[in-house]
Tab-separated table of C-alpha atoms in Angstrom:
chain	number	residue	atom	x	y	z
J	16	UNK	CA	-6.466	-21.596	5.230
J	17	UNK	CA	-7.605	-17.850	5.224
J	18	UNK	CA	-7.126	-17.440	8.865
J	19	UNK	CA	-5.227	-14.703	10.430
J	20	UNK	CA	-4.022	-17.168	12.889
J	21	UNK	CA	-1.804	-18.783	10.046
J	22	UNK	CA	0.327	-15.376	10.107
J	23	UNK	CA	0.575	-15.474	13.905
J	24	UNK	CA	2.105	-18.946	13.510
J	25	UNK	CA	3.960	-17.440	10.515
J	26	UNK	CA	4.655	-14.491	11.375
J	27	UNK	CA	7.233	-13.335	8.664
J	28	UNK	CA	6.214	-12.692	5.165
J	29	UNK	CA	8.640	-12.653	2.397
J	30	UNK	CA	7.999	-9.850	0.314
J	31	UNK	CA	8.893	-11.119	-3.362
J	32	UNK	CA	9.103	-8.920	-5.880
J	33	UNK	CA	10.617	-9.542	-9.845
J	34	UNK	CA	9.690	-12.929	-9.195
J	35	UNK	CA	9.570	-15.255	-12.596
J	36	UNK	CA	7.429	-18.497	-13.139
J	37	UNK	CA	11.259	-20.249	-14.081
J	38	UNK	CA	12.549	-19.218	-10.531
J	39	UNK	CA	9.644	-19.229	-8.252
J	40	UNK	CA	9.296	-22.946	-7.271
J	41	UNK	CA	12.851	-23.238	-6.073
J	42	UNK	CA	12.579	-19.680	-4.188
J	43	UNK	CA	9.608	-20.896	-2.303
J	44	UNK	CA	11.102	-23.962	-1.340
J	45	UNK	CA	14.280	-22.187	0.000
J	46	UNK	CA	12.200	-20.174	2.124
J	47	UNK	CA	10.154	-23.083	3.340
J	48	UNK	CA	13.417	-24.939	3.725
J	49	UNK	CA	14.455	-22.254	6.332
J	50	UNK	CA	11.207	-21.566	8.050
J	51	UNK	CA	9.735	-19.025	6.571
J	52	UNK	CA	6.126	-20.230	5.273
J	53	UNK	CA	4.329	-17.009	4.389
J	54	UNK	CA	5.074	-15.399	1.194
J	55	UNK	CA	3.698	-12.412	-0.537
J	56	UNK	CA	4.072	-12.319	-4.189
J	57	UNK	CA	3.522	-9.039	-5.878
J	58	UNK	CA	1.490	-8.123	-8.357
J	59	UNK	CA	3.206	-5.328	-10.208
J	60	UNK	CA	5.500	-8.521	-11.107
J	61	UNK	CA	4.274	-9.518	-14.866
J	62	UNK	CA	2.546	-12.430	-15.444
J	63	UNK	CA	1.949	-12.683	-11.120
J	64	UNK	CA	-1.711	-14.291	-11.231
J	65	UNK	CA	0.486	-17.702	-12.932
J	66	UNK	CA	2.898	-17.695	-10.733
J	67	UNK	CA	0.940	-17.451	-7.624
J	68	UNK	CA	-1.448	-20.342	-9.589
J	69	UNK	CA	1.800	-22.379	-10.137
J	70	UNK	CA	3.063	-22.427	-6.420
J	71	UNK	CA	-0.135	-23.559	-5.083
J	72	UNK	CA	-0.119	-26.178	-7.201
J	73	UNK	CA	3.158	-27.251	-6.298
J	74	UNK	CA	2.901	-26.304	-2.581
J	75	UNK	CA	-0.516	-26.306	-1.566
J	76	UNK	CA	-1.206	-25.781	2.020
J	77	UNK	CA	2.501	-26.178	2.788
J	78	UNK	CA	2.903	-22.396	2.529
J	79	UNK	CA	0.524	-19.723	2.902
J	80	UNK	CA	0.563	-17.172	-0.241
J	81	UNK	CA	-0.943	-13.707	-1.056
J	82	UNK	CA	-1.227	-11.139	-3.356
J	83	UNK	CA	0.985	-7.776	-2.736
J	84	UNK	CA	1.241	-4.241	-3.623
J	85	UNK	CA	-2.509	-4.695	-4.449
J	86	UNK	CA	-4.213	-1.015	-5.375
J	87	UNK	CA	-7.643	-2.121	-6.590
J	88	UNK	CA	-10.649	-4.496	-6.227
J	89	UNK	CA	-9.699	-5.973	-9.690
J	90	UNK	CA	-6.054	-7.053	-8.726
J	91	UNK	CA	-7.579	-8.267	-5.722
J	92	UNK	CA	-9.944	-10.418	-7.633
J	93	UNK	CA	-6.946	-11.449	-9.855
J	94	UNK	CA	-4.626	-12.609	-7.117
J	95	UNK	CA	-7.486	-14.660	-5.217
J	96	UNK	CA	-8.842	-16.350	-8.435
J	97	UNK	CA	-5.099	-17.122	-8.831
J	98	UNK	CA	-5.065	-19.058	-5.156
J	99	UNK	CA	-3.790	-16.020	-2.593
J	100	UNK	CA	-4.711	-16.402	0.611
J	101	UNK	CA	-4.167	-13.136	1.623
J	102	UNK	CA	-4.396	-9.401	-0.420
J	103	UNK	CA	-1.490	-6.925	1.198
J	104	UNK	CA	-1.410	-3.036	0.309
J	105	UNK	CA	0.882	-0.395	0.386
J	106	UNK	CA	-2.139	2.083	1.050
J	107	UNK	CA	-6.214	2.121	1.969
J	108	UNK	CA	-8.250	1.416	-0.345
J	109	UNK	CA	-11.903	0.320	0.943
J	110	UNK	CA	-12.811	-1.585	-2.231
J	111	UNK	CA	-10.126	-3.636	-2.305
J	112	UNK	CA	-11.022	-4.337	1.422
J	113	UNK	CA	-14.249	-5.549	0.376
J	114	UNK	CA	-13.711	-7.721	-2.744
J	115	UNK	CA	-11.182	-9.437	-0.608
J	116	UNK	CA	-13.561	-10.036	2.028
J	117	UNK	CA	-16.067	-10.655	-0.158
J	118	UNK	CA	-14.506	-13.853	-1.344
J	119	UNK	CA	-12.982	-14.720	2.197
J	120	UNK	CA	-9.395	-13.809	2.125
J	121	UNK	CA	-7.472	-11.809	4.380
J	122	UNK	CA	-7.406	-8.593	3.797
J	123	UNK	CA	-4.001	-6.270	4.995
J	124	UNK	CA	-4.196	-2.817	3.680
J	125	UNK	CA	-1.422	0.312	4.220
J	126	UNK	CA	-1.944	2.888	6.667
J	127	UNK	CA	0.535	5.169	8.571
J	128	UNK	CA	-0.804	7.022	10.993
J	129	UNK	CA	-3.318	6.261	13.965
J	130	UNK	CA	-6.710	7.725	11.575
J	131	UNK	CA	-5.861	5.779	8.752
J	132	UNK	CA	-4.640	2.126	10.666
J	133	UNK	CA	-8.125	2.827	12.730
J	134	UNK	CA	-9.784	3.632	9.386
J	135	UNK	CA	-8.706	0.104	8.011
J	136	UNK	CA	-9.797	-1.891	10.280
J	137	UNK	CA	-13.103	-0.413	10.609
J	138	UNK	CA	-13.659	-1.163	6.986
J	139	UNK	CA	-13.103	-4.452	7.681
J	140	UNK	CA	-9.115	-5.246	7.805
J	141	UNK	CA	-7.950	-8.459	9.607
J	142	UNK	CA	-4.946	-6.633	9.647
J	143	UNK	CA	-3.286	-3.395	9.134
J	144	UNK	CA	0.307	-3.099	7.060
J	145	UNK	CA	2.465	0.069	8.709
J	146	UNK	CA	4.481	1.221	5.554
J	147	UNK	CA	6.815	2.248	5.079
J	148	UNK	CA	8.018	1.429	8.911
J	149	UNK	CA	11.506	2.246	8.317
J	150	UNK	CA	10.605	6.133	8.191
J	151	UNK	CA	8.633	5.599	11.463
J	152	UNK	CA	10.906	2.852	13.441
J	153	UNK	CA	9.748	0.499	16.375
J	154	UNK	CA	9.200	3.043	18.854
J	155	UNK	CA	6.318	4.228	16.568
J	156	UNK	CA	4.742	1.293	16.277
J	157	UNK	CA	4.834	1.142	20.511
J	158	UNK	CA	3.401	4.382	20.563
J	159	UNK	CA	0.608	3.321	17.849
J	160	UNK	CA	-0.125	-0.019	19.562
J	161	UNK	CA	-0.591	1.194	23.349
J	162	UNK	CA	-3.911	2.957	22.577
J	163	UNK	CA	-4.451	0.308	19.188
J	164	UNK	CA	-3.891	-2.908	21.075
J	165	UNK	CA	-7.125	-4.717	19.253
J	166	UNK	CA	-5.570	-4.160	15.840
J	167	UNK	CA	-3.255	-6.434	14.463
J	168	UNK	CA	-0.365	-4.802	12.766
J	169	UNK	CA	2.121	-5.768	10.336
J	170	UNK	CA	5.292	-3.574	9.439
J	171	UNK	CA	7.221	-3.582	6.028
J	172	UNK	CA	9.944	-1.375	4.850
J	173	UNK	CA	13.973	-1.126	5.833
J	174	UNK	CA	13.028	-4.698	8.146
J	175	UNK	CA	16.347	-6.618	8.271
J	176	UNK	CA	17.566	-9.320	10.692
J	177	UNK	CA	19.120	-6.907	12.820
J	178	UNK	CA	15.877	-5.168	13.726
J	179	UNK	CA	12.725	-7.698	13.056
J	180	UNK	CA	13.001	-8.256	16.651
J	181	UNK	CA	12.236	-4.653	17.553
J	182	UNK	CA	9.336	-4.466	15.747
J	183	UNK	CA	8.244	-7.507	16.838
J	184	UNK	CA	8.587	-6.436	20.434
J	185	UNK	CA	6.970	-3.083	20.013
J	186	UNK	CA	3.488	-5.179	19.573
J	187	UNK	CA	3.818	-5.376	16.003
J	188	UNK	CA	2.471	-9.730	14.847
J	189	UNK	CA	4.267	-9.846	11.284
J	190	UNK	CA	6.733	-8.240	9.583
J	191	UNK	CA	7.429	-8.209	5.798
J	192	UNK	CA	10.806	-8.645	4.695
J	193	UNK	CA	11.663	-7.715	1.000
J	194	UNK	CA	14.871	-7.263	-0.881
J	195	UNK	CA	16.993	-7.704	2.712
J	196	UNK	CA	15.516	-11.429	2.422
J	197	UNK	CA	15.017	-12.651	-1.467
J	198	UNK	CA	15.830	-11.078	-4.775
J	199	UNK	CA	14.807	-13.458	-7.287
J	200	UNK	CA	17.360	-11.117	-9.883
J	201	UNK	CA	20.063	-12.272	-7.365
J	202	UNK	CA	19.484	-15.942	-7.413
J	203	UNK	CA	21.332	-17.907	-10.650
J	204	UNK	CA	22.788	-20.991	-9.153
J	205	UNK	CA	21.709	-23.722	-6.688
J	206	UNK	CA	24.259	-22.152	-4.415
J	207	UNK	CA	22.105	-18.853	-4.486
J	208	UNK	CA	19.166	-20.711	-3.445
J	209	UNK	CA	21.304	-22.920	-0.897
J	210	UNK	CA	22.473	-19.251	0.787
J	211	UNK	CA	18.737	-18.019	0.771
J	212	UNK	CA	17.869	-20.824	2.659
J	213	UNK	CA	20.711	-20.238	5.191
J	214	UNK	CA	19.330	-16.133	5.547
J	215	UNK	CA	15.555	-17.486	5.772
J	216	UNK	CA	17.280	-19.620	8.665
J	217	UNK	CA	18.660	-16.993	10.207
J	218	UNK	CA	15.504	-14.811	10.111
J	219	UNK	CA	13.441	-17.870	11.325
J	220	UNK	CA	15.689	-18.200	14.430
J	221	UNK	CA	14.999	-14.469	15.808
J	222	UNK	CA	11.605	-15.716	16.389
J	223	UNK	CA	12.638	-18.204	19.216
């Protein structure tokens, strides 16, 4: 399910930080529930390599899960052997590019500016994560893309519902939406995860 084309069908990634191997199931399913399918767990979060291994147990090829705010080849190897499909970055590192090639996955390291997203994907990225966008905004990413056009980009940072569609427009394939999405340290009650749904709903629609 490694395929790149899997984020072009689902093209936004929840970002999910804090998450918890009590909450996670339920969070996932929300977000499926309301279209989004692609969800990026990170691995700062303790204890991440069991809870990405517990919801692809439970979801399977239902959703498509990877492995964020990966800084080294041994996360990277962490996150896959856990079951991520994909290994994001907030910056380039070319080891981690290659371990996560080397076993298949898809590999989406941080870059900013036009040396460092060409950079990337020269060392091999399927595709290249603009961070932090919201410092840039969509008319950088137009500017980036007209001379880039063969590199897949994804933005993350400040994306909310109000401007996913910018970004999206300015020739950017995926976005990542974080805390303006899911907060697992903000979901307690069924009625929590019954409201996330609604918001992934309402993210979903913008893509139609």
């Amino acid at each position: 399910m490694s395929s790149i084309d899997t984020i072009y069908r689902n093209p936004i990634v929840a970002v999910i930080r804090h998450s918890n191997i009590e909450t996670i199931i339920p969070l996932v399913r929300a977000l499926k529930e309301g279209g989004i399918r692609s969800v990026e767990l990170t691995a700062e979060t303790k204890g991440v390599a069991g809870i990405i291994e517990k919801v692809m147990n439970v979801f399977g090829d239902d959703v498509f899960i990877g492995g964020g705010t990966v800084l080294d080849p041994e996360t990277a190897k962490e996150v896959i052997s856990a079951g991520a499909e994909f290994v994001v970055s907030p910056t380039l590192n070319v080891d981690t590019i290659k371990m996560t090639k080397r076993y298949g996955k898809l590999a989406i390291p941080g870059a900013l500016t036009p040396t460092e997203i060409l950079t990337a994907y020269e060392h091999g990225a399927d595709m290249v994560k603009v961070f932090p966008a919201n410092t840039v905004g969509p008319s950088y990413i137009k500017s980036v893309h007209g001379p880039l056009p063969q590199i897949p980009l994804m933005v993350t940072g400040g994306i909310t519902l109000d401007n996913m569609k910018e970004y999206l427009e300015a020739g950017s394939i995926s976005v990542g939406v974080g805390g303006n999405l899911a907060d697992p340290r903000q979901l307690n009650s069924e009625e929590d995860f019954k409201a996330l749904t609604k918001k992934a709903k309402a993210f979903a629609d913008q893509l139609r």
